[in-house]
Structure formats: C-alpha cells, structure tokens
Short mmCIF file of C-alpha atoms in Angstrom, two decimals:
data_model
loop_
_atom_site.label_atom_id
_atom_site.label_comp_id
_atom_site.label_asym_id
_atom_site.label_seq_id
_atom_site.Cartn_x
_atom_site.Cartn_y
_atom_site.Cartn_z
CA UNK V 139 2.82 -239.51 -140.09
CA UNK V 140 4.44 -236.10 -139.29
CA UNK V 141 7.73 -236.08 -140.98
CA UNK V 142 8.71 -232.43 -140.16
CA UNK V 143 7.29 -230.00 -137.36
CA UNK V 144 8.68 -226.46 -136.71
CA UNK V 145 7.04 -223.52 -135.12
CA UNK V 146 5.10 -222.25 -138.03
CA UNK V 147 4.35 -225.58 -140.07
CA UNK V 148 4.45 -229.24 -140.33
CA UNK V 149 4.59 -231.66 -142.95
CA UNK V 150 2.85 -234.82 -142.97
CA UNK V 151 3.12 -237.98 -145.00
CA UNK V 152 -0.20 -239.61 -145.91
CA UNK V 153 -1.06 -242.78 -147.49
CA UNK V 154 -3.97 -242.52 -149.81
CA UNK V 155 -6.46 -245.00 -151.10
CA UNK V 156 -8.51 -244.07 -154.08
CA UNK V 157 -9.98 -245.86 -157.13
CA UNK V 158 -8.11 -249.03 -156.25
CA UNK V 159 -4.56 -247.15 -156.06
CA UNK V 160 -2.43 -246.53 -153.39
CA UNK V 161 -0.12 -243.66 -153.10
CA UNK V 162 1.96 -241.31 -150.61
CA UNK V 163 1.54 -237.32 -150.63
CA UNK V 164 2.92 -234.99 -148.61
CA UNK V 165 0.85 -232.51 -146.95
CA UNK V 166 1.68 -229.00 -145.60
CA UNK V 167 -0.27 -227.68 -142.58
CA UNK V 168 0.78 -224.11 -141.87
CA UNK V 169 -0.32 -221.87 -139.01
CA UNK V 170 -3.13 -219.52 -139.78
CA UNK V 171 -2.04 -216.03 -140.81
CA UNK V 172 -3.71 -212.70 -140.45
CA UNK V 173 -3.41 -209.80 -142.94
CA UNK V 174 -4.45 -206.51 -142.09
CA UNK V 175 -4.85 -203.33 -144.42
CA UNK V 176 -5.07 -200.48 -142.22
CA UNK V 177 -6.50 -197.02 -144.12
CA UNK V 178 -6.39 -193.56 -142.83
CA UNK V 179 -9.11 -190.82 -143.52
CA UNK V 180 -6.65 -189.03 -146.15
CA UNK V 181 -7.43 -192.45 -148.19
CA UNK V 182 -3.85 -193.54 -147.68
CA UNK V 183 -3.10 -196.64 -146.39
CA UNK V 184 0.01 -198.01 -144.27
CA UNK V 185 1.98 -200.86 -145.64
CA UNK V 186 5.18 -202.26 -144.44
CA UNK V 187 8.69 -202.51 -145.73
CA UNK V 188 10.11 -205.60 -143.95
CA UNK V 189 13.26 -207.51 -144.21
CA UNK V 190 12.94 -210.88 -145.67
CA UNK V 191 15.81 -213.29 -144.92
CA UNK V 192 14.68 -215.91 -147.41
CA UNK V 193 14.97 -213.19 -150.01
CA UNK V 194 17.79 -211.26 -148.34
CA UNK V 195 15.88 -208.04 -149.36
CA UNK V 196 13.32 -205.80 -148.38
CA UNK V 197 9.91 -206.42 -149.36
CA UNK V 198 6.63 -204.14 -149.41
CA UNK V 199 3.88 -205.98 -147.71
CA UNK V 200 0.50 -205.56 -146.03
CA UNK V 201 0.74 -206.01 -142.05
CA UNK V 202 0.78 -209.81 -141.70
CA UNK V 203 1.41 -212.54 -139.09
CA UNK V 204 1.15 -215.91 -137.88
CA UNK V 205 -1.77 -216.37 -135.39
CA UNK V 206 -1.52 -217.70 -131.93
CA UNK V 207 -4.35 -220.16 -132.41
CA UNK V 208 -5.51 -219.38 -128.78
CA UNK V 209 -6.74 -216.06 -130.06
CA UNK V 210 -9.15 -215.24 -132.66
CA UNK V 211 -8.45 -213.90 -135.89
CA UNK V 212 -9.47 -210.21 -134.81
CA UNK V 213 -7.19 -210.50 -131.61
CA UNK V 214 -4.30 -211.40 -133.86
CA UNK V 215 -5.00 -208.75 -136.30
CA UNK V 216 -5.19 -206.28 -133.84
CA UNK V 217 -2.01 -207.35 -132.09
CA UNK V 218 -0.06 -207.61 -135.14
CA UNK V 219 -1.09 -204.06 -136.21
CA UNK V 220 0.03 -202.43 -133.02
CA UNK V 221 3.40 -204.40 -132.72
CA UNK V 222 4.52 -204.10 -136.23
CA UNK V 223 3.45 -200.70 -137.15
CA UNK V 224 2.79 -199.10 -134.25
CA UNK V 225 -0.99 -198.40 -134.90
CA UNK V 226 -4.45 -199.24 -133.02
CA UNK V 227 -7.93 -199.07 -135.09
CA UNK V 228 -11.44 -198.60 -133.75
CA UNK V 229 -13.12 -199.97 -136.71
CA UNK V 230 -12.44 -203.35 -138.07
CA UNK V 231 -13.90 -205.61 -140.80
CA UNK V 232 -13.18 -209.02 -141.75
CA UNK V 233 -13.27 -208.71 -145.80
CA UNK V 234 -12.03 -212.41 -146.59
CA UNK V 235 -10.79 -215.90 -145.58
CA UNK V 236 -8.72 -217.50 -147.71
CA UNK V 237 -6.52 -220.86 -148.20
CA UNK V 238 -3.24 -219.97 -149.24
CA UNK V 239 -2.99 -222.99 -151.52
CA UNK V 240 -5.34 -225.85 -152.74
CA UNK V 241 -2.53 -228.06 -151.76
CA UNK V 242 -2.07 -226.85 -148.34
CA UNK V 243 -3.85 -226.11 -145.06
CA UNK V 244 -3.06 -222.87 -144.50
CA UNK V 245 -5.76 -220.52 -143.75
CA UNK V 246 -5.57 -216.61 -143.95
CA UNK V 247 -7.75 -214.00 -142.74
CA UNK V 248 -7.99 -210.55 -144.18
CA UNK V 249 -9.25 -207.29 -142.27
CA UNK V 250 -9.35 -203.65 -143.05
CA UNK V 251 -9.07 -201.54 -140.23
CA UNK V 252 -9.84 -197.55 -139.64
CA UNK V 253 -10.14 -194.85 -137.53
CA UNK V 254 -6.32 -195.32 -136.46
CA UNK V 255 -4.40 -193.82 -133.61
CA UNK V 256 -0.39 -194.20 -132.96
CA UNK V 257 0.84 -196.57 -130.24
CA UNK V 258 4.28 -198.35 -129.60
CA UNK V 259 5.61 -200.79 -131.86
CA UNK V 260 7.06 -204.12 -130.32
CA UNK V 261 8.75 -205.83 -133.21
CA UNK V 262 9.92 -209.56 -132.64
CA UNK V 263 13.81 -209.89 -132.23
CA UNK V 264 14.16 -211.09 -135.95
CA UNK V 265 11.88 -208.29 -137.42
CA UNK V 266 12.94 -205.29 -139.35
CA UNK V 267 10.02 -203.25 -140.26
CA UNK V 268 9.23 -199.94 -141.67
CA UNK V 269 5.45 -198.39 -141.65
CA UNK V 270 4.96 -196.88 -145.13
CA UNK V 271 2.13 -194.62 -145.83
CA UNK V 272 1.01 -194.36 -149.33
CA UNK V 273 -1.98 -193.78 -151.64
CA UNK V 274 -3.56 -197.03 -152.75
CA UNK V 275 -2.94 -196.01 -156.38
CA UNK V 276 0.92 -196.12 -155.72
CA UNK V 277 0.43 -199.54 -153.91
CA UNK V 278 -1.43 -200.60 -157.36
CA UNK V 279 1.70 -198.89 -159.27
CA UNK V 280 4.18 -200.96 -157.18
CA UNK V 281 2.26 -204.12 -157.73
CA UNK V 282 2.32 -203.47 -161.60
CA UNK V 283 6.06 -202.84 -161.69
CA UNK V 284 6.99 -205.95 -159.78
CA UNK V 285 8.18 -203.87 -156.65
CA UNK V 286 5.35 -205.87 -154.90
CA UNK V 287 5.37 -209.44 -155.41
CA UNK V 288 3.81 -211.83 -152.60
CA UNK V 289 0.64 -213.12 -154.03
CA UNK V 290 -1.46 -213.18 -151.22
CA UNK V 291 -0.58 -209.71 -150.26
CA UNK V 292 -1.41 -208.70 -153.78
CA UNK V 293 -4.66 -210.39 -153.70
CA UNK V 294 -5.37 -208.38 -150.51
CA UNK V 295 -4.79 -204.99 -151.78
CA UNK V 296 -6.77 -205.72 -155.15
CA UNK V 297 -9.68 -207.32 -153.36
CA UNK V 298 -9.72 -204.14 -150.98
CA UNK V 299 -9.44 -201.74 -153.91
CA UNK V 300 -12.24 -203.20 -155.44
CA UNK V 301 -14.40 -203.32 -152.39
CA UNK V 302 -13.72 -199.32 -151.83
CA UNK V 303 -14.71 -198.93 -155.59
CA UNK V 304 -17.94 -200.75 -154.97
CA UNK V 305 -18.48 -198.65 -151.69
CA UNK V 306 -18.23 -201.89 -149.63
CA UNK V 307 -15.48 -200.09 -147.41
#
C-alpha cells in the first residue's frame, strides 16, 4: 500500500513472503530524472551552481531535473538545459541509463549535449541557479576537494571524462 505520496516520489509498504518468512519493507519510487552535460567547442563544460534548501547551501551540479513522464528522456533533457542554464544543443547523445539506488525505483538518464546556442532561461519559482562554464579538469578538482559531492553527478562527470578520453564523445 502507498503510505506517502508527493509530487516527486511515493513510499509503498510491501508485504513479502520468501523462504517461508513474511516481512514488510518500504520501497521508494522516485520520478525519473535526467542529467545533462553540455560541452562547448573550447573543451569546457557548463555546470550549475544551485541553491539547495535541504542543504541550505549552493551546490555544484550537472544540469538535471525531474522528468515529465509524458515526454521522452531526450525531450526532458532538452527542456532542462534550456530552462535551467539558457542553452539549446543541436547534437545529443544518451550515454547512460542508471538506477539511483539498488533499493529504490529511481531511473536516471545521462546525456551529453554539444553544438550549443544561448536561449532564455525559465527557472521554476523556487530555483536559484547560476550557469558556470569551466574546464572538465577543474570540475574533477572540485570533486577531489569535496566541493562537488552529489554521487550521481560525480558519476556522470567521471563517466563523461572517461568517454572523452576514449574518444567516444
């Protein structure tokens, strides 16, 4: 049964029978999300510095957002890129599909975007976001120093870096 429902996730309490035992577990189902790494011809990437109320601080992140499940992951990625940092891209490549956790239902889609052009941002009422353009090596330094600390965003950056080094992007 659903014990909690919000705009972004729900908590279901499930009764499980396995190996002659019966037990209850809570499962979280989170809306799918998209992550976007926009990279420019000068080998720099666009990140965002976003205020996060849960941390009461600004966090360095890749472009990301909750999906509107009526649209495809790519359509959502394009929307988030434009809305949050005011960019469009002519070339898109989906480079990963992940689950956020083995104990949650929380799919994530990772995209790389190139051939960038500026457009207008359209931030949600509660968003405070600043676009930050920097070399990939600087982002990795910020990961090493702990300045960037969101695990899924770190994984996205490190996979992106590896794929660039292997000539796959």
